[in-house]
PDB file of C-alpha atoms in Angstrom:
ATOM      1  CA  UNK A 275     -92.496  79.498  97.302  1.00 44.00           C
ATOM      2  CA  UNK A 276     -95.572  80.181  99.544  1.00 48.00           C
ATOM      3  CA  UNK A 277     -98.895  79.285  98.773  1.00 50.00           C
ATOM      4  CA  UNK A 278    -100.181  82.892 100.059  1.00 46.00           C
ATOM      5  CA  UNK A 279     -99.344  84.844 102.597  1.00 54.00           C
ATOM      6  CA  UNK A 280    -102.041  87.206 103.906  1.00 60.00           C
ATOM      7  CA  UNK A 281    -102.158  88.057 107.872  1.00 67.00           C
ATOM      8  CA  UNK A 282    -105.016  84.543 107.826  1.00 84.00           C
ATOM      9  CA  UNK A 283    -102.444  81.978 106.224  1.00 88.00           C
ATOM     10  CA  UNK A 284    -101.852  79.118 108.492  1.00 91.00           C
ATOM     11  CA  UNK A 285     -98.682  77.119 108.229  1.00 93.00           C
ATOM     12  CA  UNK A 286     -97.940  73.953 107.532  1.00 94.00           C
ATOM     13  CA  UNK A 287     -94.835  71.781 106.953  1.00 94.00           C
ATOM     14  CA  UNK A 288     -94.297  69.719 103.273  1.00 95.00           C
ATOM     15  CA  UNK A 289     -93.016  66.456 103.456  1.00 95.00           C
ATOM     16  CA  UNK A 290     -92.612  63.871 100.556  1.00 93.00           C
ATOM     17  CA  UNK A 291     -94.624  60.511 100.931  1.00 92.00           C
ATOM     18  CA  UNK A 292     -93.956  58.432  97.975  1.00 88.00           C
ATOM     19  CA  UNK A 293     -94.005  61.187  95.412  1.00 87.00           C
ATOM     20  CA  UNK A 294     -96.622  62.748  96.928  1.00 91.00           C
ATOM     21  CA  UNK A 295     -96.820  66.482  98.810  1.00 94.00           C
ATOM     22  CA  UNK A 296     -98.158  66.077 102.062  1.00 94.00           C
ATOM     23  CA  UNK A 297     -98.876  69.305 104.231  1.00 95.00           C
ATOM     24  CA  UNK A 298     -98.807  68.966 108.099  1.00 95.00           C
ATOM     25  CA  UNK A 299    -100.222  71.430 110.632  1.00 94.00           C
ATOM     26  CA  UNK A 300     -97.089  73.199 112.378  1.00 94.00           C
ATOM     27  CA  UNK A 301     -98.637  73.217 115.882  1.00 93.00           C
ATOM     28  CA  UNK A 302     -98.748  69.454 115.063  1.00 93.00           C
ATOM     29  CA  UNK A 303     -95.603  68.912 113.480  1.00 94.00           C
ATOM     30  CA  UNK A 304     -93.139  68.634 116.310  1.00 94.00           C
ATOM     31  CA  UNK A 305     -89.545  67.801 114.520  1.00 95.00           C
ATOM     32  CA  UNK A 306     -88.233  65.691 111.434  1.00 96.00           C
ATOM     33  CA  UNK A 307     -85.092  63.590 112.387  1.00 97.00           C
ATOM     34  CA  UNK A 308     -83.487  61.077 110.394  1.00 96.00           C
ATOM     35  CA  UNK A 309     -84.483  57.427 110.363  1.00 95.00           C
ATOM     36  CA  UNK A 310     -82.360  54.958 111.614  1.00 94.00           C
ATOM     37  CA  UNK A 311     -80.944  52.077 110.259  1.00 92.00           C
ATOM     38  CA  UNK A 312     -83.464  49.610 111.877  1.00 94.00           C
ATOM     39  CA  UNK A 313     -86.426  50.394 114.099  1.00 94.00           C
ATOM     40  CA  UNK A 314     -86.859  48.912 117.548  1.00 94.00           C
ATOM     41  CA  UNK A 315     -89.220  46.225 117.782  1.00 92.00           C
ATOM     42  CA  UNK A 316     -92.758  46.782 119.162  1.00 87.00           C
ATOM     43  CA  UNK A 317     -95.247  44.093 120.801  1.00 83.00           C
ATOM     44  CA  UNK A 318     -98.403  45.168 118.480  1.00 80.00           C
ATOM     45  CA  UNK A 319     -99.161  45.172 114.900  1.00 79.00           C
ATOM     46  CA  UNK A 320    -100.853  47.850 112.875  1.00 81.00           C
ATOM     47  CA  UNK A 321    -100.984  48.340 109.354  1.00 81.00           C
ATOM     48  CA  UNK A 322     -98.061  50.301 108.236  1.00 85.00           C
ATOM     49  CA  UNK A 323     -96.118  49.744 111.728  1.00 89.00           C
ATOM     50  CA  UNK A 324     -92.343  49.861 111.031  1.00 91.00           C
ATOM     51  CA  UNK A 325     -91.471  49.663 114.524  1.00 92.00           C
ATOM     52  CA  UNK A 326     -90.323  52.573 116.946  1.00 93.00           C
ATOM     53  CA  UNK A 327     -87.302  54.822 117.434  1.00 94.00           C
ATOM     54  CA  UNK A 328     -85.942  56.180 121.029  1.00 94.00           C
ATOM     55  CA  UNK A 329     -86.217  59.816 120.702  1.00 93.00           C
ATOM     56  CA  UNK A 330     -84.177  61.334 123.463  1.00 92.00           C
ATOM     57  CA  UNK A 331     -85.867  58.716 126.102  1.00 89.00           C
ATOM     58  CA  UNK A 332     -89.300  59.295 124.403  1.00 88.00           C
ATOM     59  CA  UNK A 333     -90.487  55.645 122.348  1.00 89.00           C
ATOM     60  CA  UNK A 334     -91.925  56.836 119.484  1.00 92.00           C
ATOM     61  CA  UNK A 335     -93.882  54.434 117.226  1.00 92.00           C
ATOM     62  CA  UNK A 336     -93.394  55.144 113.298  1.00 93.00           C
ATOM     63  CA  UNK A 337     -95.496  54.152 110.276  1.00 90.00           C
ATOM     64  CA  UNK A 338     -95.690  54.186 106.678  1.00 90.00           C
ATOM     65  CA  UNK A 339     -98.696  55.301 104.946  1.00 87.00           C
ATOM     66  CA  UNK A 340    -100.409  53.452 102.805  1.00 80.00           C
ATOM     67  CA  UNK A 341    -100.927  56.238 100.107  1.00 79.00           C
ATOM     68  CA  UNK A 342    -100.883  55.888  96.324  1.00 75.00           C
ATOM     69  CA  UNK A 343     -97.632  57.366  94.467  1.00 66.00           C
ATOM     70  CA  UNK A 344     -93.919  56.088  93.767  1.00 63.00           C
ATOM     71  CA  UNK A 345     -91.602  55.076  96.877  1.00 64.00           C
ATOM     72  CA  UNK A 346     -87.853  56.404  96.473  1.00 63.00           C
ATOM     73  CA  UNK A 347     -87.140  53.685  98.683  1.00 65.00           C
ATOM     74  CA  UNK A 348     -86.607  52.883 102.173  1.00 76.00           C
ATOM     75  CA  UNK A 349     -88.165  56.207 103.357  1.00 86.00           C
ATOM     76  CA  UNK A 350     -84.517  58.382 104.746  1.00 94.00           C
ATOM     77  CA  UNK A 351     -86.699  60.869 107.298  1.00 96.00           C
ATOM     78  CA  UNK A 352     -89.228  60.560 110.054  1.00 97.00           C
ATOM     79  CA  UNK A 353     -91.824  63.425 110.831  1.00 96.00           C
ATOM     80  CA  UNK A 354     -92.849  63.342 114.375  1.00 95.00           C
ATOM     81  CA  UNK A 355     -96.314  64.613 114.964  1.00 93.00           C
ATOM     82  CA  UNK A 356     -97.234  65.414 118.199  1.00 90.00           C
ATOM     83  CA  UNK A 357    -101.165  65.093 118.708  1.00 85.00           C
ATOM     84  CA  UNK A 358    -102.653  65.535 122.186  1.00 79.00           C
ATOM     85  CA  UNK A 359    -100.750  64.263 124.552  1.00 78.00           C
ATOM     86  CA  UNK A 360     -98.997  61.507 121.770  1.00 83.00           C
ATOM     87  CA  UNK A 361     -96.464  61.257 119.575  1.00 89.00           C
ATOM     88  CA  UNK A 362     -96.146  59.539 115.975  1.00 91.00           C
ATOM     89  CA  UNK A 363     -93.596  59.347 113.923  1.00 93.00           C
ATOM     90  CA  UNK A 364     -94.523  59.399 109.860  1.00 94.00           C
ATOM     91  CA  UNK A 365     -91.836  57.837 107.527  1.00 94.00           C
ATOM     92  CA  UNK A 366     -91.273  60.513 104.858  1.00 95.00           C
ATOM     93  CA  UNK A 367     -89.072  61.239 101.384  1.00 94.00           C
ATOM     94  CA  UNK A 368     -87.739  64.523 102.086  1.00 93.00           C
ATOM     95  CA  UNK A 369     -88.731  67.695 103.309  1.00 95.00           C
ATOM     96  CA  UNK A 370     -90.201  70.123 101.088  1.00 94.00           C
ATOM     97  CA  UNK A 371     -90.370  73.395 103.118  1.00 92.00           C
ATOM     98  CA  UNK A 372     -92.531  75.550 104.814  1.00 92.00           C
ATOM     99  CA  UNK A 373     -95.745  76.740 103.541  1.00 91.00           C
ATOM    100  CA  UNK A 374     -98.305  79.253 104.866  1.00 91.00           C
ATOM    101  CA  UNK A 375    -101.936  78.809 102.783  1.00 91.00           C
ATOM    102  CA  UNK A 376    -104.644  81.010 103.655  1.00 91.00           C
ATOM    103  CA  UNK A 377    -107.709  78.945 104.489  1.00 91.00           C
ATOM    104  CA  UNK A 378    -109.352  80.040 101.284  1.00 91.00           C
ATOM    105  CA  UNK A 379    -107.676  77.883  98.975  1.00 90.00           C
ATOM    106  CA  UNK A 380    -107.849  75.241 100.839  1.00 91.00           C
ATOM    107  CA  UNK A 381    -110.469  72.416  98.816  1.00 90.00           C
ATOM    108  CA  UNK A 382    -112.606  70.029 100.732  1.00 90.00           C
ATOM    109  CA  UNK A 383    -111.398  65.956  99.676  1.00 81.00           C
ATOM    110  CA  UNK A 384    -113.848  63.337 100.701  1.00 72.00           C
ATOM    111  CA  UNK A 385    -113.145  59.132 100.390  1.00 65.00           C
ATOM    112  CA  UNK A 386    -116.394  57.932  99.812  1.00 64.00           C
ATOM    113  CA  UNK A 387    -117.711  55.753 102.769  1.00 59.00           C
ATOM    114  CA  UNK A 388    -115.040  56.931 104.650  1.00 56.00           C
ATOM    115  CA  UNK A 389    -115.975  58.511 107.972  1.00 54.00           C
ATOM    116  CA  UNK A 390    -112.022  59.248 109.233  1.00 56.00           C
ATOM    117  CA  UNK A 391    -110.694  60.979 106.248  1.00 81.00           C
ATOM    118  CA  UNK A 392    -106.658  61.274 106.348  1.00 87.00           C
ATOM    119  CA  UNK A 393    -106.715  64.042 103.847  1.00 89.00           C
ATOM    120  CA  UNK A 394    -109.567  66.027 103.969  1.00 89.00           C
ATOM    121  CA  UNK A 395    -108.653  69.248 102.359  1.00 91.00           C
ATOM    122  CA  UNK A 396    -105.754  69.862  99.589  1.00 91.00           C
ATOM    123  CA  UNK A 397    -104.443  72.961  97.772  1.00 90.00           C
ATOM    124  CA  UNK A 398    -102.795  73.718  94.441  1.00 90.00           C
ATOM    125  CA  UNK A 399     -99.487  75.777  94.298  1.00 82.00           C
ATOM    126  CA  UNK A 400     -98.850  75.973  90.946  1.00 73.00           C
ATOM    127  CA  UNK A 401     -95.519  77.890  91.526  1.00 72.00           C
ATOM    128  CA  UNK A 402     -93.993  74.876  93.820  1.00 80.00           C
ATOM    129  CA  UNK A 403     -95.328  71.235  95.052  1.00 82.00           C
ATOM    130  CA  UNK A 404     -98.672  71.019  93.003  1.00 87.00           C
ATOM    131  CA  UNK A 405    -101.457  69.488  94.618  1.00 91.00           C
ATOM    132  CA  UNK A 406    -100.603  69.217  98.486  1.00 94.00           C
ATOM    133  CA  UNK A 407    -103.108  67.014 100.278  1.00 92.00           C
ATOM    134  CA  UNK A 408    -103.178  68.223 104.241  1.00 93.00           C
ATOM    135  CA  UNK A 409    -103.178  65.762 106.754  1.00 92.00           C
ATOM    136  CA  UNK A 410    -105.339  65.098 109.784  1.00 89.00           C
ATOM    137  CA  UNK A 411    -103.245  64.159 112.801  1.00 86.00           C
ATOM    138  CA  UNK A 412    -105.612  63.463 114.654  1.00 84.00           C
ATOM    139  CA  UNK A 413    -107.190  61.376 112.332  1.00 83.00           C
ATOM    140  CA  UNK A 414    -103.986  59.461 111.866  1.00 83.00           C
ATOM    141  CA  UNK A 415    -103.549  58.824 115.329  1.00 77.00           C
ATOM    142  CA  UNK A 416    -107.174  57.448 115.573  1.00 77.00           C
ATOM    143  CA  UNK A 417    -106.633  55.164 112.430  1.00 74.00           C
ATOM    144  CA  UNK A 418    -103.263  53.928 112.996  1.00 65.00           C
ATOM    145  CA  UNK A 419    -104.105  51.303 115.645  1.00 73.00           C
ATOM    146  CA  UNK A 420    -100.726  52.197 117.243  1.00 70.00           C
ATOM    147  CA  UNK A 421    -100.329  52.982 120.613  1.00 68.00           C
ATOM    148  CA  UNK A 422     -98.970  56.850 120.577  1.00 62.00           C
ATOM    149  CA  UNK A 423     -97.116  56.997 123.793  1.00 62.00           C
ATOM    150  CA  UNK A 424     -97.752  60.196 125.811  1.00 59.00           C
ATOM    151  CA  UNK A 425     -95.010  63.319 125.941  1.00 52.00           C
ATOM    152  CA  UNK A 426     -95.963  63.202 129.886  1.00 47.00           C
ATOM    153  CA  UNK A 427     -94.560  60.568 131.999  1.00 49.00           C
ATOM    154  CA  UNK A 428     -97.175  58.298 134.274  1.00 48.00           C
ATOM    155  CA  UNK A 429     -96.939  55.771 136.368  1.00 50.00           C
ATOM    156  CA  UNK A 430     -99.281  53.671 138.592  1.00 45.00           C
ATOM    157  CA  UNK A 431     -98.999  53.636 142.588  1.00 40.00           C
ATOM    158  CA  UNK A 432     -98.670  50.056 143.803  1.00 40.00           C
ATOM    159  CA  UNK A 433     -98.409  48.694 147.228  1.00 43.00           C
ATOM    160  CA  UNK A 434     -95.069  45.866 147.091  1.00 43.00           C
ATOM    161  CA  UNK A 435     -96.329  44.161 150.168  1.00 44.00           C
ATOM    162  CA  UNK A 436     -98.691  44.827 153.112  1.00 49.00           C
ATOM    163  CA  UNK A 437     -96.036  47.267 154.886  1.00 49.00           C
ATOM    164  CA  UNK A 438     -93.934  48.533 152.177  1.00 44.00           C
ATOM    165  CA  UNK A 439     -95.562  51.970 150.538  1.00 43.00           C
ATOM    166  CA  UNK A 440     -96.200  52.092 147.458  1.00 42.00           C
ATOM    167  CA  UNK A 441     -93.948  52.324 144.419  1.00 37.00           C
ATOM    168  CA  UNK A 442     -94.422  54.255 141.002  1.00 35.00           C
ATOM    169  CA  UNK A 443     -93.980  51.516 137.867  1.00 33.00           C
ATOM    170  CA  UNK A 444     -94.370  53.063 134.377  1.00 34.00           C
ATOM    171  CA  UNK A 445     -97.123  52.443 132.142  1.00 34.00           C
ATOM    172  CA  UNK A 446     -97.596  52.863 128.222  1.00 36.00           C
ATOM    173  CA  UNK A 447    -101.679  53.467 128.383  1.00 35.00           C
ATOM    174  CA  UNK A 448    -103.068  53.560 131.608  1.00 33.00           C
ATOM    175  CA  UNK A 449    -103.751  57.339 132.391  1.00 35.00           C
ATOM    176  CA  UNK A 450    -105.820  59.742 131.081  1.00 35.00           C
ATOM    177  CA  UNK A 451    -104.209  62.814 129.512  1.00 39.00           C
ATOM    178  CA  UNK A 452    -103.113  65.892 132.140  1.00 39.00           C
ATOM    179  CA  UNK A 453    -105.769  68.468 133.574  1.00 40.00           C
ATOM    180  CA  UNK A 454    -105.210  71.767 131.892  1.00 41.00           C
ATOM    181  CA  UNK A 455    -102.050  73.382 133.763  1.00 41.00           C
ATOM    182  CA  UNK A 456    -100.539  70.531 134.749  1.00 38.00           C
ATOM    183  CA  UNK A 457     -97.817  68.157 133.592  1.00 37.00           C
ATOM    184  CA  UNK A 458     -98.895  64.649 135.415  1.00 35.00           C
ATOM    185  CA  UNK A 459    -101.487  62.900 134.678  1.00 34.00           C
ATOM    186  CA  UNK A 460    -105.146  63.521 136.173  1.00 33.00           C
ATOM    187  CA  UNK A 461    -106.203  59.337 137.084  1.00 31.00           C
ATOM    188  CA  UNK A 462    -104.503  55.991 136.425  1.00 28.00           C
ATOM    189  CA  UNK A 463    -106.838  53.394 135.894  1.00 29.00           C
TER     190      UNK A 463
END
């Protein structure tokens, strides 16, 4: 059942995260897929890090969020977000549906001392999921500690020897994000 839906009402998909009814940003919500049986192993570690999955030839790093509220679990779905030019996957209960909530209802949430808020706004749908706190992508990204690798593929240009040109290798984090327009990447560093 819809929060509202006036001609302002911005959508968002509702997952479940350990009981709880989490609202993501469509235009940042890229996909939800299934989780697999074991995640692929990544060289870093990050609070909530439960390793990657290979999403059609796109590494995507997935984490569990450290929110209050009863697991069901191991956690059966995974909600990609894209943010920028990065993805991150979000280990999730179930879907809940879609939800379009006119920026009026929405409440301000603040954590005291906390400057990077995961949650800063929330609504109540009586009629459906209750409270559901939205989430900052961007925020999460920021927060995570996990390298998001880019949508875009990079590389850097090195020489293999004095005569032989130059060779593309990939890179995880080396370039900045695209210019506007384009789908490469603007400098390596």
């Amino acid at each position: 059942m819809p929060a509202t839906a006036t001609a302002t009402a911005e959508p968002y998909g509702v997952v479940a995260i350990r009981g709880n009814a989490v609202g993501i940003a469509l235009d940042q919500l890229r996909e939800v897929v299934p989780a697999p049986e074991r995640y692929l192993p990544l060289p870093t570690a990050a609070p909530g890090l439960l390793g990657a999955i290979d999403l059609r030839g796109l590494l995507v790093p997935v984490i569990e969020l450290d929110i209050a509220g009863t697991a069901e679990g191991t956690a059966p779905i995974i909600a990609v977000l894209h943010i920028g030019a990065g993805l991150l996957g979000l280990a999730a209960d179930r879907v809940l549906g879609v939800e379009r909530v006119d920026p009026s209802r929405l409440q301000p949430l603040r954590t005291a001392g906390a400057d990077d808020c995961l949650f800063p706004c929330c609504y109540h749908d009586p009629g459906g999921h209750g409270v559901v706190s939205l989430l900052d992508g961007e925020a999460l990204i920021e927060r995570s500690g996990v390298p998001a690798p880019s949508t875009w593929r990079c590389g850097r240009r090195r020489a293999t020897s004095a005569t032989a040109p130059p060779r593309t290798t990939g890179c995880a984090r080396c370039c900045s994000p695209p210019s506007a327009g384009t789908t490469s990447p603007s400098t390596c560093r």
